[in-house]
Short mmCIF file of C-alpha atoms and ligand atoms in Angstrom, two decimals:
data_model
loop_
_atom_site.label_atom_id
_atom_site.label_comp_id
_atom_site.label_asym_id
_atom_site.label_seq_id
_atom_site.Cartn_x
_atom_site.Cartn_y
_atom_site.Cartn_z
CA MET A 1 0.00 0.00 0.00
CA ARG A 2 1.22 3.49 -0.88
CA LEU A 3 0.10 5.86 1.88
CA LEU A 4 0.57 9.57 1.28
CA ILE A 5 0.13 11.92 4.26
CA ILE A 6 -0.10 15.68 3.82
CA GLY A 7 1.11 17.33 7.05
CA ASN A 8 3.76 16.17 9.51
CA GLY A 9 2.05 17.51 12.66
CA ILE A 10 1.02 15.27 15.54
CA THR A 11 -1.89 13.81 13.51
CA GLY A 12 0.07 12.90 10.38
CA VAL A 13 3.04 11.55 12.32
CA THR A 14 0.92 9.46 14.71
CA ALA A 15 -0.91 7.97 11.73
CA ALA A 16 2.41 7.22 9.98
CA LEU A 17 3.89 5.51 13.04
CA THR A 18 0.74 3.49 13.69
CA VAL A 19 0.51 2.32 10.07
CA ARG A 20 4.18 1.37 10.15
CA ARG A 21 3.43 -0.82 13.18
CA LEU A 22 0.23 -2.36 11.75
CA GLN A 23 1.51 -2.85 8.22
CA PRO A 24 5.30 -3.12 8.20
CA ASP A 25 5.61 -3.24 4.40
CA ALA A 26 3.48 -0.12 3.67
CA GLN A 27 5.18 2.61 1.65
CA ILE A 28 4.63 5.79 3.69
CA THR A 29 5.42 9.34 2.55
CA LEU A 30 4.88 12.47 4.67
CA VAL A 31 4.75 15.83 2.91
CA SER A 32 5.11 19.07 4.85
CA GLU A 33 5.69 22.64 3.78
CA GLU A 34 6.57 23.90 7.26
CA SER A 35 9.53 21.84 8.41
CA ALA A 36 11.64 18.90 7.31
CA HIS A 37 10.95 17.12 10.60
CA HIS A 38 8.04 16.89 13.00
CA TYR A 39 8.17 19.17 16.04
CA SER A 40 5.84 19.93 19.00
CA ARG A 41 3.79 22.94 18.03
CA THR A 42 2.62 23.34 21.63
CA ALA A 43 6.23 24.05 22.69
CA LEU A 44 6.81 26.93 20.23
CA MET A 45 6.58 29.51 23.00
CA TYR A 46 9.39 27.86 24.99
CA VAL A 47 11.78 28.46 22.11
CA TYR A 48 11.02 32.19 22.22
CA LEU A 49 11.27 32.18 26.02
CA GLY A 50 14.74 30.66 25.67
CA HIS A 51 13.85 27.55 27.71
CA MET A 52 14.36 25.23 24.73
CA ARG A 53 16.07 25.22 21.36
CA TYR A 54 14.37 24.12 18.15
CA GLN A 55 16.14 20.74 18.29
CA ASP A 56 14.72 20.22 21.81
CA ILE A 57 11.13 20.37 20.59
CA LYS A 58 11.62 17.64 17.98
CA PRO A 59 10.39 14.42 19.68
CA TYR A 60 12.42 12.20 17.32
CA GLU A 61 16.03 12.34 16.17
CA ASP A 62 16.52 13.12 12.49
CA TRP A 63 17.76 9.57 11.74
CA PHE A 64 14.53 8.08 13.12
CA TRP A 65 12.55 8.64 9.92
CA ALA A 66 14.89 6.80 7.55
CA GLU A 67 15.36 4.04 10.10
CA ASN A 68 11.57 3.51 10.12
CA ARG A 69 11.32 3.81 6.33
CA LEU A 70 9.18 6.95 6.52
CA GLU A 71 9.93 9.12 3.52
CA LEU A 72 9.86 12.86 4.25
CA VAL A 73 9.26 15.45 1.55
CA GLU A 74 9.57 19.15 2.40
CA ALA A 75 7.26 20.90 -0.09
CA THR A 76 3.74 22.27 -0.43
CA ALA A 77 1.09 20.00 -1.86
CA THR A 78 -0.51 22.35 -4.38
CA ARG A 79 -2.96 20.18 -6.30
CA LEU A 80 -5.06 17.13 -5.53
CA ASP A 81 -6.53 14.99 -8.29
CA THR A 82 -8.77 12.42 -6.64
CA THR A 83 -9.71 10.72 -9.92
CA SER A 84 -6.17 9.73 -10.88
CA GLN A 85 -5.10 9.63 -7.19
CA LEU A 86 -2.25 12.07 -7.67
CA VAL A 87 -0.91 14.96 -5.57
CA THR A 88 1.25 17.64 -7.19
CA LEU A 89 3.90 19.39 -5.11
CA SER A 90 5.38 22.89 -5.27
CA ASN A 91 8.69 21.36 -6.44
CA GLY A 92 6.96 19.91 -9.52
CA GLN A 93 6.98 16.35 -8.19
CA GLN A 94 3.81 14.24 -8.54
CA LEU A 95 3.03 11.59 -5.98
CA GLY A 96 0.51 8.81 -6.56
CA TYR A 97 -1.30 7.16 -3.65
CA ASP A 98 -3.49 4.19 -2.79
CA LYS A 99 -4.62 5.92 0.42
CA LEU A 100 -4.35 9.64 1.16
CA LEU A 101 -4.51 11.21 4.64
CA LEU A 102 -5.15 14.94 4.84
CA ALA A 103 -3.64 16.16 8.11
CA THR A 104 -3.19 19.78 7.09
CA GLY A 105 -3.96 21.35 10.48
CA SER A 106 -5.25 24.88 10.90
CA VAL A 107 -4.41 28.43 9.90
CA SER A 108 -4.73 31.55 12.06
CA ARG A 109 -8.20 33.06 11.75
CA LEU A 110 -8.16 36.75 10.91
CA ALA A 111 -11.02 39.20 10.65
CA ASP A 112 -10.78 41.88 8.02
CA TRP A 113 -9.11 44.64 10.04
CA PRO A 114 -7.86 47.70 8.22
CA GLY A 115 -4.06 47.52 8.37
CA GLN A 116 -3.73 43.80 9.17
CA ASN A 117 -1.11 43.34 6.43
CA LEU A 118 1.28 45.93 7.88
CA ALA A 119 4.77 44.84 8.93
CA GLY A 120 4.83 43.84 12.60
CA VAL A 121 1.30 42.38 12.54
CA GLN A 122 0.94 38.61 12.76
CA GLY A 123 -0.59 35.49 14.31
CA LEU A 124 1.35 32.64 15.89
CA TYR A 125 0.82 29.22 14.37
CA GLY A 126 4.09 27.79 13.11
CA LEU A 127 7.83 28.14 12.70
CA PRO A 128 7.71 30.97 10.12
CA ASP A 129 5.53 32.96 12.55
CA LEU A 130 7.98 32.35 15.38
CA ALA A 131 10.87 33.56 13.19
CA ARG A 132 8.91 36.72 12.27
CA MET A 133 8.02 37.37 15.87
CA GLU A 134 11.64 36.93 16.90
CA ARG A 135 12.75 39.43 14.23
CA ASP A 136 9.95 41.99 14.63
CA THR A 137 9.89 42.16 18.42
CA HIS A 138 13.63 42.64 18.69
CA GLY A 139 14.36 45.87 20.56
CA ILE A 140 10.76 47.12 20.63
CA ARG A 141 9.12 48.65 23.71
CA GLN A 142 5.37 48.16 23.33
CA ALA A 143 3.10 45.50 21.88
CA VAL A 144 -0.60 44.75 21.71
CA VAL A 145 -2.20 41.31 21.64
CA VAL A 146 -5.75 40.80 20.38
CA GLY A 147 -7.58 37.81 21.82
CA GLY A 148 -8.47 36.54 25.25
CA GLY A 149 -7.78 32.84 24.70
CA LEU A 150 -4.88 30.43 25.15
CA ILE A 151 -2.63 31.84 22.45
CA GLY A 152 -3.32 35.40 23.64
CA VAL A 153 -1.95 34.65 27.10
CA GLU A 154 1.04 32.77 25.58
CA LEU A 155 1.90 35.81 23.46
CA ALA A 156 1.62 38.07 26.50
CA GLU A 157 3.99 35.82 28.44
CA MET A 158 6.45 35.71 25.53
CA LEU A 159 6.48 39.51 25.25
CA HIS A 160 6.78 39.93 29.01
CA SER A 161 9.86 37.66 29.00
CA ARG A 162 11.63 40.20 26.77
CA GLY A 163 10.62 43.19 28.88
CA ILE A 164 8.14 44.42 26.25
CA GLU A 165 5.12 46.29 27.65
CA ALA A 166 2.09 44.31 26.52
CA THR A 167 -1.60 45.22 26.40
CA VAL A 168 -4.15 42.50 25.70
CA LEU A 169 -7.54 43.31 24.15
CA VAL A 170 -10.30 40.95 25.26
CA ARG A 171 -13.76 41.10 23.71
CA ASP A 172 -15.56 39.49 26.66
CA SER A 173 -16.05 40.88 30.14
CA HIS A 174 -13.51 38.41 31.51
CA TYR A 175 -10.58 36.35 30.26
CA TRP A 176 -11.55 33.41 27.94
CA GLY A 177 -15.20 34.29 28.51
CA SER A 178 -16.49 31.51 26.24
CA VAL A 179 -14.76 28.78 28.28
CA LEU A 180 -13.79 29.82 31.82
CA PRO A 181 -16.28 30.65 34.59
CA ALA A 182 -15.70 34.15 35.96
CA ALA A 183 -14.13 32.92 39.23
CA GLU A 184 -11.35 31.01 37.43
CA ALA A 185 -10.86 33.92 35.02
CA ARG A 186 -10.21 36.20 38.02
CA LEU A 187 -7.21 34.06 38.94
CA VAL A 188 -5.84 34.43 35.43
CA ASP A 189 -6.43 38.15 35.68
CA GLN A 190 -4.31 38.17 38.81
CA GLN A 191 -1.51 36.56 36.76
CA PHE A 192 -1.76 39.34 34.17
CA GLU A 193 -1.52 41.91 36.96
CA GLU A 194 1.44 40.25 38.66
CA HIS A 195 3.28 40.14 35.33
CA HIS A 196 2.44 43.78 34.56
CA VAL A 197 0.41 42.94 31.48
CA ALA A 198 -2.42 45.42 30.93
CA VAL A 199 -5.78 43.98 29.85
CA ARG A 200 -8.68 45.88 28.30
CA TYR A 201 -11.89 43.89 28.68
CA ARG A 202 -14.99 44.43 26.52
CA THR A 203 -12.63 45.92 23.98
CA GLU A 204 -11.92 44.96 20.38
CA LEU A 205 -9.52 46.03 17.71
CA ALA A 206 -10.98 48.71 15.44
CA GLU A 207 -8.05 49.81 13.29
CA ILE A 208 -4.33 49.23 12.89
CA LEU A 209 -2.34 52.40 12.28
CA SER A 210 0.77 52.58 10.13
CA ASP A 211 3.98 54.61 10.34
CA ASP A 212 5.42 56.08 7.16
CA GLN A 213 7.35 52.86 6.44
CA GLY A 214 4.39 50.53 6.41
CA ARG A 215 4.96 49.24 9.96
CA VAL A 216 2.39 49.16 12.72
CA ARG A 217 2.76 52.18 15.04
CA ALA A 218 -0.48 51.95 17.07
CA VAL A 219 -3.91 50.41 17.23
CA ARG A 220 -7.24 52.07 17.80
CA THR A 221 -9.68 50.12 19.96
CA THR A 222 -13.48 50.02 19.82
CA ALA A 223 -13.38 52.07 23.03
CA GLY A 224 -11.71 54.85 21.01
CA GLU A 225 -8.35 54.47 22.75
CA GLU A 226 -5.13 54.68 20.71
CA LEU A 227 -2.44 52.33 21.99
CA PRO A 228 1.06 52.87 20.63
CA CYS A 229 2.77 49.59 19.67
CA GLN A 230 5.56 48.39 17.44
CA TRP A 231 4.17 44.86 17.19
CA LEU A 232 0.65 43.45 17.13
CA GLY A 233 -0.21 39.80 17.81
CA LEU A 234 -3.51 38.52 16.46
CA ALA A 235 -4.69 35.59 18.54
CA THR A 236 -8.32 35.37 17.52
CA GLY A 237 -8.45 31.63 16.93
CA VAL A 238 -7.70 29.18 14.16
CA THR A 239 -9.68 27.62 11.35
CA PRO A 240 -9.14 24.35 9.43
CA ASN A 241 -6.61 24.57 6.59
CA LEU A 242 -8.66 23.73 3.49
CA THR A 243 -6.35 25.19 0.81
CA LEU A 244 -5.45 21.86 -0.83
CA VAL A 245 -9.01 20.53 -1.06
CA GLN A 246 -10.66 23.68 -2.35
CA GLY A 247 -12.15 23.03 -5.80
CA THR A 248 -11.84 19.23 -5.44
CA ALA A 249 -14.49 16.57 -4.91
CA VAL A 250 -13.65 16.40 -1.19
CA GLU A 251 -16.65 17.85 0.65
CA THR A 252 -16.02 20.61 3.15
CA ASP A 253 -17.97 22.80 5.51
CA ARG A 254 -15.87 24.69 8.06
CA GLY A 255 -13.48 21.72 7.94
CA ILE A 256 -13.00 18.63 5.76
CA LEU A 257 -16.14 16.58 6.37
CA VAL A 258 -15.49 13.08 7.70
CA ASP A 259 -17.59 10.19 8.96
CA GLU A 260 -16.89 8.30 12.19
CA HIS A 261 -14.05 6.41 10.45
CA LEU A 262 -12.46 9.73 9.44
CA GLN A 263 -13.23 8.93 5.82
CA THR A 264 -13.98 11.92 3.56
CA SER A 265 -16.63 12.02 0.83
CA VAL A 266 -14.04 10.61 -1.63
CA PRO A 267 -12.96 6.95 -1.53
CA HIS A 268 -9.41 6.32 -0.24
CA VAL A 269 -9.13 9.90 1.08
CA TYR A 270 -9.16 10.44 4.86
CA ALA A 271 -8.83 13.54 7.03
CA ALA A 272 -7.91 13.83 10.70
CA GLY A 273 -6.80 16.30 13.35
CA ASP A 274 -7.37 20.05 13.27
CA CYS A 275 -8.49 20.09 9.60
CA ALA A 276 -11.30 17.52 10.01
CA GLN A 277 -14.94 18.22 10.79
CA HIS A 278 -17.01 15.32 12.08
CA ARG A 279 -20.35 14.98 10.33
CA GLN A 280 -21.87 13.36 13.41
CA PRO A 281 -19.88 14.06 16.53
CA GLY A 282 -20.58 11.81 19.51
CA GLN A 283 -22.74 13.07 22.36
CA GLY A 284 -21.03 15.95 24.12
CA GLU A 285 -18.32 16.11 21.42
CA VAL A 286 -17.67 19.03 19.07
CA PRO A 287 -17.40 18.68 15.27
CA ILE A 288 -13.95 20.28 15.01
CA GLU A 289 -11.32 19.43 17.64
CA GLN A 290 -8.20 21.58 17.61
CA LEU A 291 -6.11 19.98 20.32
CA TRP A 292 -2.84 18.12 20.50
CA TYR A 293 -4.14 14.97 22.14
CA THR A 294 -7.22 14.69 19.91
CA GLY A 295 -4.91 15.00 16.87
CA ARG A 296 -2.91 12.10 18.26
CA MET A 297 -6.06 10.03 18.93
CA GLN A 298 -7.48 10.74 15.50
CA GLY A 299 -4.15 9.90 13.83
CA GLU A 300 -4.06 6.57 15.61
CA THR A 301 -7.71 5.78 14.85
CA VAL A 302 -7.51 6.61 11.14
CA ALA A 303 -4.38 4.46 10.79
CA HIS A 304 -6.43 1.39 11.77
CA THR A 305 -9.08 2.19 9.18
CA ILE A 306 -6.42 2.81 6.53
CA CYS A 307 -4.94 -0.61 7.33
CA GLY A 308 -8.27 -2.33 6.73
CA LYS A 309 -9.54 -2.41 10.34
CA PRO A 310 -12.36 0.15 10.24
CA THR A 311 -12.37 1.87 13.62
CA ALA A 312 -14.81 4.52 14.76
CA TYR A 313 -13.33 7.62 16.39
CA ARG A 314 -14.58 8.25 19.91
CA ARG A 315 -12.79 10.89 21.91
CA GLY A 316 -14.11 9.97 25.31
CA ILE A 317 -14.20 12.41 28.22
CA TRP A 318 -13.13 15.92 27.28
CA PHE A 319 -9.76 17.00 28.62
CA ASN A 320 -7.60 20.08 28.16
CA SER A 321 -4.70 21.69 29.94
CA ALA A 322 -2.80 24.95 29.67
CA LYS A 323 -0.63 27.34 31.61
CA PHE A 324 -1.41 30.99 32.25
CA PHE A 325 1.99 32.40 33.19
CA ALA A 326 2.70 30.49 36.45
CA LEU A 327 -0.82 29.10 36.84
CA GLU A 328 -1.50 25.58 35.59
CA TYR A 329 -4.99 24.74 34.36
CA GLN A 330 -6.68 21.42 33.72
CA THR A 331 -10.25 20.66 32.79
CA TYR A 332 -12.14 17.37 32.51
CA GLY A 333 -15.66 16.73 31.30
CA ARG A 334 -18.14 19.57 31.03
CA VAL A 335 -17.49 22.81 32.87
CA PRO A 336 -19.21 25.58 30.90
CA ALA A 337 -18.46 29.25 31.49
CA GLN A 338 -22.04 29.96 32.59
CA PRO A 339 -24.10 28.02 35.17
CA GLU A 340 -26.19 25.29 33.57
CA ALA A 341 -29.73 24.20 34.43
CA GLY A 342 -29.74 20.90 36.32
CA ILE A 343 -26.07 21.19 37.26
CA ASP A 344 -24.67 22.24 40.64
CA SER A 345 -21.19 23.62 40.93
CA PHE A 346 -18.89 23.40 43.91
CA TYR A 347 -16.03 25.93 43.85
CA TRP A 348 -13.15 26.16 46.28
CA GLU A 349 -10.42 28.76 46.09
CA HIS A 350 -7.44 29.22 48.33
CA PRO A 351 -7.26 32.76 49.79
CA GLY A 352 -3.85 33.20 48.10
CA GLY A 353 -5.58 33.11 44.70
CA ARG A 354 -3.23 30.53 43.20
CA LEU A 355 -5.24 27.35 43.81
CA ALA A 356 -8.79 26.55 42.86
CA LEU A 357 -10.96 23.54 42.25
CA ARG A 358 -14.42 23.39 40.69
CA ILE A 359 -16.50 20.24 40.56
CA ASN A 360 -19.76 20.20 38.63
CA PHE A 361 -22.39 17.59 39.33
CA SER A 362 -25.97 16.80 38.48
CA SER A 363 -28.56 18.30 40.80
CA MET A 364 -30.82 15.31 40.09
CA PRO A 365 -30.82 12.22 42.33
CA GLY A 366 -27.69 10.26 41.55
CA PHE A 367 -25.77 13.56 41.78
CA ALA A 368 -23.23 12.32 39.23
CA VAL A 369 -20.09 14.40 38.73
CA THR A 370 -19.94 15.95 35.27
CA GLY A 371 -16.75 18.04 35.20
CA PHE A 372 -13.67 19.40 36.95
CA ASN A 373 -11.63 22.58 36.63
CA ALA A 374 -8.31 22.67 38.47
CA LEU A 375 -6.03 25.69 38.75
CA GLY A 376 -2.63 25.46 40.37
CA LEU A 377 -3.08 21.76 41.19
CA ARG A 378 -2.74 18.68 39.05
CA LEU A 379 -5.47 16.08 38.88
CA ARG A 380 -5.05 12.52 37.69
CA HIS A 381 -6.55 12.17 34.23
CA GLU A 382 -7.59 8.52 34.56
CA ILE A 383 -9.36 9.05 37.91
CA CYS A 384 -11.33 12.09 36.79
CA ALA A 385 -12.28 10.42 33.49
CA GLN A 386 -13.39 7.32 35.37
CA TRP A 387 -15.50 9.30 37.85
CA ILE A 388 -17.22 11.18 35.05
CA GLY A 389 -17.56 8.09 32.86
CA THR A 390 -19.13 6.00 35.63
CA GLN A 391 -21.33 8.88 36.85
CA THR A 392 -19.89 8.69 40.34
CA PRO A 393 -22.01 10.59 42.91
CA ILE A 394 -20.49 13.83 44.19
CA ARG A 395 -20.39 12.58 47.78
CA GLU A 396 -18.15 9.64 46.76
CA VAL A 397 -15.90 11.95 44.80
CA MET A 398 -15.60 14.33 47.73
CA ALA A 399 -14.83 11.40 50.02
CA GLN A 400 -11.95 10.29 47.77
CA LEU A 401 -10.65 13.61 46.45
CA GLY A 402 -7.08 12.77 47.45
CA ALA A 403 -7.05 9.87 44.96
CA ALA A 404 -7.36 12.35 42.10
CA ASN A 405 -4.35 14.43 43.02
CA PHE A 406 -0.74 13.92 42.09
CA ASP A 407 0.38 15.42 45.34
CA PRO A 408 -1.06 13.69 48.43
CA GLU A 409 0.45 16.40 50.64
CA PHE A 410 -1.68 18.93 48.87
CA TYR A 411 -4.88 17.17 49.82
CA ARG A 412 -3.77 16.49 53.37
CA GLN A 413 -3.31 20.23 53.69
CA TYR A 414 -6.45 21.49 51.94
CA GLU A 415 -9.02 18.70 51.83
CA PRO A 416 -10.62 19.38 55.23
CA GLU A 417 -11.15 23.01 54.23
CA MET A 418 -12.60 21.97 50.87
CA ILE A 419 -14.99 19.59 52.62
CA ARG A 420 -15.98 22.31 55.09
CA GLN A 421 -16.81 24.66 52.25
CA PHE A 422 -18.61 21.94 50.34
CA ASN A 423 -20.77 21.22 53.37
CA GLN A 424 -21.54 24.90 53.67
CA GLN A 425 -22.45 25.27 50.01
CA PHE A 426 -24.36 21.97 49.80
CA PRO A 427 -25.69 21.08 53.27
CA GLN A 428 -28.01 18.48 51.71
CA HIS A 429 -24.92 16.32 50.99
CA ALA A 430 -23.08 17.14 54.18
CA ALA A 431 -24.30 14.23 56.31
CA VAL A 432 -22.49 11.71 54.13
CA LEU A 433 -19.31 13.72 54.18
CA GLN A 434 -19.34 14.11 57.94
CA ARG A 435 -18.95 10.36 58.26
CA ARG A 436 -15.37 10.85 57.12
CA LYS A 437 -14.55 13.07 60.07
CA GLY A 438 -12.65 10.29 61.81
CA LEU A 439 -10.44 9.90 58.78
CA PHE A 440 -9.52 13.56 58.73
CA SER A 441 -8.68 13.63 62.38
CA ARG A 442 -5.84 11.21 61.63
CA LEU A 443 -4.26 13.59 59.09
C1 FAD B 1 1.14 28.30 19.55
C2 FAD B 1 0.23 27.11 19.75
C3 FAD B 1 0.15 26.52 21.01
C4 FAD B 1 -0.69 25.43 21.20
N1 FAD B 1 -0.77 24.87 22.44
C5 FAD B 1 -1.58 23.80 22.64
C6 FAD B 1 -1.67 23.18 23.90
O1 FAD B 1 -1.02 23.61 24.87
N2 FAD B 1 -2.47 22.08 24.06
C7 FAD B 1 -3.20 21.59 23.00
O2 FAD B 1 -3.92 20.59 23.16
N3 FAD B 1 -3.14 22.17 21.78
C8 FAD B 1 -2.35 23.25 21.57
N4 FAD B 1 -2.30 23.83 20.34
C9 FAD B 1 -3.06 23.22 19.24
C10 FAD B 1 -2.31 22.01 18.68
O3 FAD B 1 -0.98 22.38 18.45
C11 FAD B 1 -2.97 21.54 17.39
O4 FAD B 1 -4.29 21.11 17.71
C12 FAD B 1 -2.22 20.39 16.74
O5 FAD B 1 -0.89 20.76 16.47
C13 FAD B 1 -2.90 19.96 15.44
O6 FAD B 1 -2.15 18.94 14.87
P1 FAD B 1 -2.34 18.56 13.34
O7 FAD B 1 -1.32 17.51 13.06
O8 FAD B 1 -3.76 18.22 13.08
O9 FAD B 1 -2.02 19.87 12.50
P2 FAD B 1 -0.70 20.77 12.48
O10 FAD B 1 0.11 20.65 13.68
O11 FAD B 1 -1.15 22.13 12.07
O12 FAD B 1 0.14 20.15 11.27
C14 FAD B 1 -0.28 20.30 9.93
C15 FAD B 1 0.93 20.50 9.05
O13 FAD B 1 0.54 20.37 7.69
C16 FAD B 1 1.23 21.33 6.93
N5 FAD B 1 0.47 21.55 5.69
C17 FAD B 1 -0.75 22.09 5.57
N6 FAD B 1 -1.12 22.12 4.26
C18 FAD B 1 -0.09 21.63 3.58
C19 FAD B 1 0.13 21.43 2.19
N7 FAD B 1 -0.79 21.75 1.27
N8 FAD B 1 1.31 20.91 1.79
C20 FAD B 1 2.26 20.56 2.72
N9 FAD B 1 2.09 20.72 4.04
C21 FAD B 1 0.92 21.25 4.46
C22 FAD B 1 1.27 22.55 7.83
O14 FAD B 1 2.26 23.45 7.41
C23 FAD B 1 1.55 21.90 9.18
O15 FAD B 1 2.91 21.79 9.39
C24 FAD B 1 -1.46 24.93 20.12
C25 FAD B 1 -1.39 25.53 18.86
C26 FAD B 1 -0.56 26.62 18.68
C27 FAD B 1 -0.50 27.25 17.32
#
């Protein structure tokens, strides 16, 4: 079998490695325009921060690919002919395939702001962006970042590390308003303050102003404020990269449409990772998943189908993690930004503002836990997923909280206080919890 994979990100590479394992004699070619070798996109910021070098964020040595008979081609796939099963590359080469995997990832999503093509204005998605940022932020004093999401806070931290005064524009009334409840967002806000990053909430970008050399010199916000800046980071999300499939028989919507086997509308053509849109996502799942671990899961799943073992993609319990400056964040299951009907929410926060735990659970008899948010503490993935998956009642979860934490000391120190607050917030569950009093007295 000749397998051609477009994209050497986590999705394409996981699929390649899985196919190599399942079908040792497959001929596998990976095409990528961005880099000769696979690297961890999630670690891009650490290169700018100076914590790692580019070679440190490559999970495999350069010899690994030849050793595993994975052919790498550094070029752009410019044309796809699904009838003759041929892909044309920017270097003029044509590659035939028996099976084709589209793992083309995302591109930064930009609105149509006046001035967005000025020098010093950019998003952060890949290595070329990192190189531009390195060059264009050198020696500058002020920068603006648009976007109150994960990449927005990463850009702010990167700028802060170089002593550049950063202002972040956030459309919502609090940080990551579409995802984080206000209480958790307040802790992130505290991180911005401690790192001297200014934030303008309920504020959007209106116009980007140029100097006489075509470089950004300031932005005007929707609040009418003019903020001087020599660099502007646009972190307003990403959208599936559809360039190669445009004008082909491969059906698209916002992403490349795939069924549960990650098969596109065209035989022998598959799509997975950031670029794919599930026609029928599972219950509680979203059609487009733009995460590292879901790319890896989809890459592994599609490899089985490609090798003749049709396997349906099921993500399982939602999980995500991030870091807001010094504050670690993990989420499991469903924890929406706004309170939900039929769901109760227990929230504990340490007075120091660096630790918080939220546990959502059904307010209906059974009182099954539905989601966790953790800030400043690390929960065990498998335990949280199991509790949510088996609809464990909140009182059992509270009684065993320590099992979910990596650091038993942490729970010895804070669990009694969490239980006290839980009992205060939810006295109807308190009787069960009080039975554990004897256990705490031993701590
Ligand atoms: C700065 C940053 C930080 C992130 N941090 C996190 C995080 O902490 N946690 C998390 O879960 N997720 C994070 N993400 C998201 C995560 O990195 C992506 O979900 C994941 O990398 C997607 O993997 P992928 O293989 O589907 O696509 P990609 O990694 O985008 O790989 C696709 C590759 O295909 C190439 N390509 C596209 N079209 C062509 C073509 N026509 N010809 C040749 N090559 C082509 C692209 O250049 C790219 O190299 C982050 C993303 C960014 C940008």
